[in-house]
Amino acid sequence: MATDQDPYRVLGVEPSASASRITHAYRTLIRRHHPDTRKPAPQAAQSGPHQNHDAALQQVIAAYTVLRDPSQRADYDASRAAHARRDHDRLAQKHSQPARSAWHTGPPVFLGDVTDSHPPPRLWITVR
């Protein structure tokens, strides 16, 4: 099965679906894409639609192979959860860093000249 294909999405079920629901979805999709049960294509377009059905059939079989076995399904769910956590952590790290604008890229150049040549300002003025 291609790594970008989610078996739950291929079968059209939720990750919390029961084994019987997964089997029902598998059988429904097999009937839809199996060469013996699909409608015959017109002679002119026989190569195109058959290839789509064959690819879909292979995806359905691969998805069901993963989800029908409890240990394979548990392994897939664990890797899916780890991948989601990794994506979440990466996104959280990206958004936790402060944004840098053009105004905050470094110390202003003109402050060095001003502070070096003038004494600090007086805070209190004495009036006589």
Coordinates of N, CA and C in Angstrom, one line a residue:
M1 N 0.8 -1.2 0.0 CA 0.0 0.0 0.0 C 0.9 1.2 0.0
A2 N 0.5 2.2 -0.8 CA 1.3 3.5 -0.8 C 1.2 4.1 0.5
T3 N 2.4 4.8 0.9 CA 2.4 5.3 2.2 C 1.5 6.5 2.4
D4 N 1.1 7.2 1.3 CA 0.2 8.3 1.5 C -1.2 8.0 1.5
Q5 N -1.6 6.7 1.4 CA -3.0 6.2 1.5 C -3.3 5.8 2.9
D6 N -4.3 6.4 3.5 CA -4.8 6.0 4.8 C -5.8 4.9 4.6
P7 N -5.6 3.7 5.2 CA -6.5 2.6 5.0 C -7.9 3.0 5.5
Y8 N -8.1 3.8 6.5 CA -9.4 4.1 7.0 C -10.1 5.0 5.9
R9 N -9.4 5.9 5.3 CA -9.9 6.7 4.2 C -10.3 5.9 3.0
V10 N -9.4 5.0 2.6 CA -9.6 4.1 1.5 C -10.9 3.3 1.6
L11 N -11.1 2.8 2.8 CA -12.4 2.0 3.1 C -13.6 2.8 3.5
G12 N -13.3 4.1 3.8 CA -14.4 5.0 4.1 C -15.0 4.8 5.5
V13 N -14.1 4.4 6.4 CA -14.6 4.2 7.8 C -13.8 5.1 8.8
E14 N -14.3 5.2 9.9 CA -13.6 6.0 11.0 C -12.6 5.1 11.7
P15 N -11.5 5.7 12.3 CA -10.5 4.9 13.0 C -11.1 4.1 14.1
S16 N -12.3 4.5 14.7 CA -12.9 3.8 15.8 C -13.9 2.7 15.3
A17 N -13.9 2.5 14.0 CA -14.8 1.5 13.4 C -14.6 0.1 13.9
S18 N -15.6 -0.7 14.1 CA -15.5 -2.1 14.5 C -15.0 -2.9 13.4
A19 N -14.6 -4.1 13.7 CA -14.1 -5.1 12.7 C -15.2 -5.4 11.8
S20 N -16.4 -5.6 12.2 CA -17.5 -5.9 11.3 C -17.8 -4.8 10.4
R21 N -17.7 -3.5 10.8 CA -17.9 -2.4 10.0 C -16.8 -2.3 8.9
I22 N -15.6 -2.6 9.3 CA -14.5 -2.6 8.3 C -14.7 -3.7 7.3
T23 N -15.1 -4.8 7.7 CA -15.4 -5.9 6.8 C -16.5 -5.6 5.8
H24 N -17.6 -5.0 6.3 CA -18.7 -4.6 5.5 C -18.3 -3.6 4.4
A25 N -17.5 -2.6 4.8 CA -17.0 -1.6 3.9 C -16.1 -2.2 2.8
Y26 N -15.3 -3.1 3.3 CA -14.4 -3.8 2.3 C -15.2 -4.6 1.3
R27 N -16.2 -5.4 1.7 CA -17.0 -6.2 0.8 C -17.8 -5.3 -0.2
T28 N -18.3 -4.2 0.3 CA -19.0 -3.2 -0.5 C -18.1 -2.7 -1.6
L29 N -16.9 -2.3 -1.2 CA -16.0 -1.7 -2.2 C -15.4 -2.8 -3.2
I30 N -15.3 -4.0 -2.7 CA -14.8 -5.1 -3.6 C -15.9 -5.4 -4.7
R31 N -17.1 -5.4 -4.3 CA -18.2 -5.6 -5.2 C -18.2 -4.5 -6.3
R32 N -17.9 -3.3 -5.8 CA -18.0 -2.1 -6.8 C -16.8 -2.2 -7.8
H33 N -15.6 -2.6 -7.3 CA -14.5 -2.5 -8.2 C -14.0 -3.8 -8.8
H34 N -14.6 -4.9 -8.4 CA -14.2 -6.2 -8.9 C -14.5 -6.4 -10.4
P35 N -13.6 -6.9 -11.2 CA -13.9 -7.0 -12.6 C -15.1 -7.9 -13.0
D36 N -15.5 -8.8 -12.1 CA -16.7 -9.7 -12.5 C -18.0 -9.0 -12.1
T37 N -18.0 -8.0 -11.3 CA -19.2 -7.4 -10.9 C -19.4 -6.0 -11.5
R38 N -18.4 -5.3 -12.0 CA -18.6 -4.0 -12.5 C -19.2 -4.0 -13.9
K39 N -19.8 -2.9 -14.3 CA -20.5 -2.9 -15.6 C -19.4 -2.9 -16.7
P40 N -19.7 -3.5 -17.8 CA -18.7 -3.5 -18.9 C -18.6 -2.1 -19.5
A41 N -17.4 -1.8 -19.8 CA -17.1 -0.5 -20.4 C -17.3 -0.5 -21.9
P42 N -17.6 0.6 -22.6 CA -17.7 0.6 -24.0 C -16.4 0.2 -24.6
Q43 N -16.4 -0.3 -25.9 CA -15.2 -0.8 -26.5 C -14.1 0.3 -26.6
A44 N -14.5 1.5 -26.9 CA -13.5 2.6 -27.1 C -12.8 3.0 -25.9
A45 N -13.4 2.8 -24.7 CA -12.8 3.3 -23.5 C -12.4 2.2 -22.5
Q46 N -12.1 1.0 -23.1 CA -11.9 -0.2 -22.2 C -10.6 0.0 -21.4
S47 N -9.6 0.6 -21.9 CA -8.3 0.6 -21.2 C -8.3 1.6 -20.0
G48 N -9.0 2.7 -20.1 CA -9.0 3.7 -19.1 C -9.7 3.4 -17.8
P49 N -11.0 3.1 -17.9 CA -11.8 2.8 -16.7 C -11.3 1.5 -16.0
H50 N -10.8 0.5 -16.7 CA -10.3 -0.7 -16.1 C -9.1 -0.5 -15.3
Q51 N -8.2 0.4 -15.7 CA -7.0 0.7 -15.0 C -7.4 1.4 -13.7
N52 N -8.4 2.3 -13.7 CA -8.9 3.0 -12.5 C -9.5 2.0 -11.5
H53 N -10.3 1.1 -12.0 CA -10.9 0.1 -11.1 C -9.8 -0.9 -10.5
D54 N -8.9 -1.2 -11.4 CA -7.8 -2.1 -10.9 C -7.0 -1.5 -9.8
A55 N -6.6 -0.2 -10.0 CA -5.9 0.5 -8.9 C -6.7 0.7 -7.7
A56 N -8.0 1.0 -7.8 CA -8.8 1.1 -6.6 C -9.0 -0.2 -5.9
L57 N -9.1 -1.3 -6.7 CA -9.2 -2.6 -6.1 C -8.0 -3.0 -5.3
Q58 N -6.8 -2.7 -5.8 CA -5.6 -3.0 -5.1 C -5.5 -2.1 -3.8
Q59 N -5.9 -0.9 -3.9 CA -5.9 -0.1 -2.7 C -6.9 -0.6 -1.6
V60 N -8.0 -1.1 -2.0 CA -9.0 -1.6 -1.1 C -8.4 -2.9 -0.4
I61 N -7.8 -3.7 -1.2 CA -7.3 -5.0 -0.7 C -6.1 -4.7 0.3
A62 N -5.3 -3.7 -0.1 CA -4.2 -3.4 0.8 C -4.7 -2.8 2.1
A63 N -5.7 -1.9 2.0 CA -6.2 -1.3 3.2 C -6.8 -2.3 4.1
Y64 N -7.6 -3.3 3.6 CA -8.2 -4.3 4.4 C -7.2 -5.2 5.0
T65 N -6.1 -5.5 4.3 CA -5.1 -6.4 4.8 C -4.5 -5.8 6.1
V66 N -4.3 -4.5 6.1 CA -3.8 -3.8 7.3 C -4.8 -3.8 8.4
L67 N -6.1 -3.5 8.1 CA -7.1 -3.3 9.2 C -7.7 -4.5 9.7
R68 N -7.7 -5.6 8.9 CA -8.4 -6.8 9.4 C -7.6 -7.6 10.5
D69 N -6.3 -7.4 10.5 CA -5.4 -8.1 11.5 C -5.3 -7.1 12.7
P70 N -5.7 -7.6 13.9 CA -5.6 -6.7 15.0 C -4.2 -6.1 15.4
S71 N -3.2 -7.0 15.2 CA -1.9 -6.5 15.5 C -1.4 -5.5 14.5
Q72 N -1.7 -5.8 13.2 CA -1.3 -4.8 12.1 C -2.0 -3.5 12.3
R73 N -3.3 -3.6 12.7 CA -4.1 -2.4 12.9 C -3.6 -1.6 14.0
A74 N -3.2 -2.3 15.1 CA -2.6 -1.6 16.3 C -1.3 -0.9 15.9
D75 N -0.5 -1.6 15.2 CA 0.8 -1.0 14.7 C 0.6 0.2 13.9
Y76 N -0.4 0.1 12.9 CA -0.7 1.3 12.1 C -1.3 2.4 12.9
D77 N -2.2 2.1 13.8 CA -2.7 3.2 14.7 C -1.6 3.9 15.5
A78 N -0.7 3.1 16.0 CA 0.4 3.7 16.8 C 1.3 4.6 15.9
S79 N 1.6 4.1 14.7 CA 2.4 4.9 13.8 C 1.7 6.2 13.4
R80 N 0.4 6.1 13.2 CA -0.4 7.2 12.8 C -0.5 8.2 14.0
A81 N -0.6 7.8 15.2 CA -0.6 8.7 16.4 C 0.7 9.3 16.5
A82 N 1.8 8.6 16.3 CA 3.2 9.1 16.5 C 3.4 10.2 15.4
H83 N 2.9 9.9 14.2 CA 3.1 10.9 13.1 C 2.3 12.2 13.4
A84 N 1.1 12.0 14.0 CA 0.2 13.2 14.3 C 0.9 14.0 15.4
R85 N 1.5 13.3 16.4 CA 2.2 14.0 17.5 C 3.4 14.8 17.0
R86 N 4.1 14.1 16.1 CA 5.3 14.8 15.5 C 4.9 16.0 14.7
D87 N 3.8 15.9 14.0 CA 3.4 17.1 13.2 C 2.9 18.2 14.2
H88 N 2.2 17.8 15.2 CA 1.7 18.8 16.2 C 2.9 19.5 16.9
D89 N 3.9 18.7 17.3 CA 5.1 19.3 18.0 C 5.8 20.2 17.0
R90 N 5.9 19.8 15.8 CA 6.6 20.7 14.8 C 5.9 22.0 14.6
L91 N 4.6 21.9 14.5 CA 3.7 23.1 14.3 C 3.8 24.0 15.6
A92 N 3.7 23.4 16.8 CA 3.8 24.1 18.0 C 5.1 24.8 18.1
Q93 N 6.2 24.2 17.8 CA 7.5 24.8 17.8 C 7.6 26.0 16.9
K94 N 7.1 25.8 15.7 CA 7.1 26.8 14.7 C 6.4 28.1 15.1
H95 N 5.2 27.9 15.8 CA 4.4 29.0 16.2 C 4.8 29.6 17.5
S96 N 5.7 28.9 18.3 CA 6.1 29.4 19.6 C 7.2 30.4 19.5
Q97 N 7.9 30.3 18.4 CA 9.1 31.3 18.2 C 8.5 32.6 17.8
P98 N 9.1 33.7 18.5 CA 8.6 35.0 18.2 C 8.9 35.4 16.7
A99 N 8.0 36.1 16.1 CA 8.1 36.6 14.8 C 9.1 37.7 14.8
R100 N 10.0 37.7 13.8 CA 11.0 38.8 13.7 C 10.6 39.7 12.5
S101 N 10.4 41.0 12.8 CA 10.1 41.9 11.7 C 11.3 42.7 11.3
A102 N 11.2 43.5 10.3 CA 12.3 44.3 9.9 C 12.7 45.3 10.9
W103 N 11.8 45.7 11.8 CA 12.1 46.7 12.9 C 12.9 46.1 14.0
H104 N 12.9 44.8 14.2 CA 13.5 44.2 15.3 C 14.7 43.2 14.9
T105 N 15.4 43.6 13.9 CA 16.4 42.7 13.4 C 17.8 42.9 14.1
G106 N 18.0 44.0 14.7 CA 19.2 44.3 15.4 C 19.2 45.6 16.1
P107 N 20.3 46.0 16.8 CA 20.3 47.2 17.5 C 20.3 48.4 16.5
P108 N 19.6 49.5 16.8 CA 19.6 50.6 15.9 C 21.1 51.2 15.8
V109 N 21.4 51.6 14.7 CA 22.7 52.2 14.4 C 22.9 53.5 15.1
F110 N 21.9 54.4 15.0 CA 22.0 55.7 15.5 C 22.1 55.9 17.0
L111 N 21.7 54.9 17.8 CA 21.7 55.0 19.2 C 23.2 55.0 19.8
G112 N 24.1 54.3 19.1 CA 25.4 54.3 19.6 C 26.1 55.7 19.6
D113 N 25.8 56.5 18.5 CA 26.3 57.9 18.4 C 25.7 58.8 19.5
V114 N 24.4 58.7 19.7 CA 23.7 59.6 20.6 C 24.1 59.3 22.0
T115 N 24.2 58.1 22.5 CA 24.5 57.8 23.9 C 25.9 58.0 24.2
D116 N 26.8 57.9 23.3 CA 28.2 58.1 23.5 C 28.6 59.5 23.7
S117 N 28.0 60.4 23.0 CA 28.4 61.8 22.9 C 27.6 62.7 23.9
H118 N 26.5 62.3 24.5 CA 25.7 63.1 25.4 C 25.6 62.4 26.8
P119 N 25.6 63.3 27.8 CA 25.4 62.7 29.2 C 23.9 62.2 29.3
P120 N 23.7 61.4 30.2 CA 22.3 60.9 30.4 C 21.4 62.1 30.8
P121 N 20.2 62.1 30.5 CA 19.3 63.2 30.8 C 19.0 63.3 32.3
R122 N 18.8 64.5 32.8 CA 18.5 64.7 34.2 C 17.0 64.4 34.4
L123 N 16.7 63.7 35.5 CA 15.3 63.4 35.7 C 14.6 64.5 36.5
W124 N 15.3 65.3 37.3 CA 14.7 66.4 38.0 C 15.3 67.7 37.7
I125 N 14.4 68.6 37.5 CA 14.9 70.0 37.2 C 14.6 70.8 38.5
T126 N 15.6 71.6 38.9 CA 15.4 72.4 40.1 C 15.0 73.8 39.6
V127 N 13.9 74.3 40.2 CA 13.4 75.7 39.8 C 13.8 76.6 41.0
R128 N 14.3 77.8 40.7 CA 14.7 78.7 41.8 C 13.8 79.9 41.8

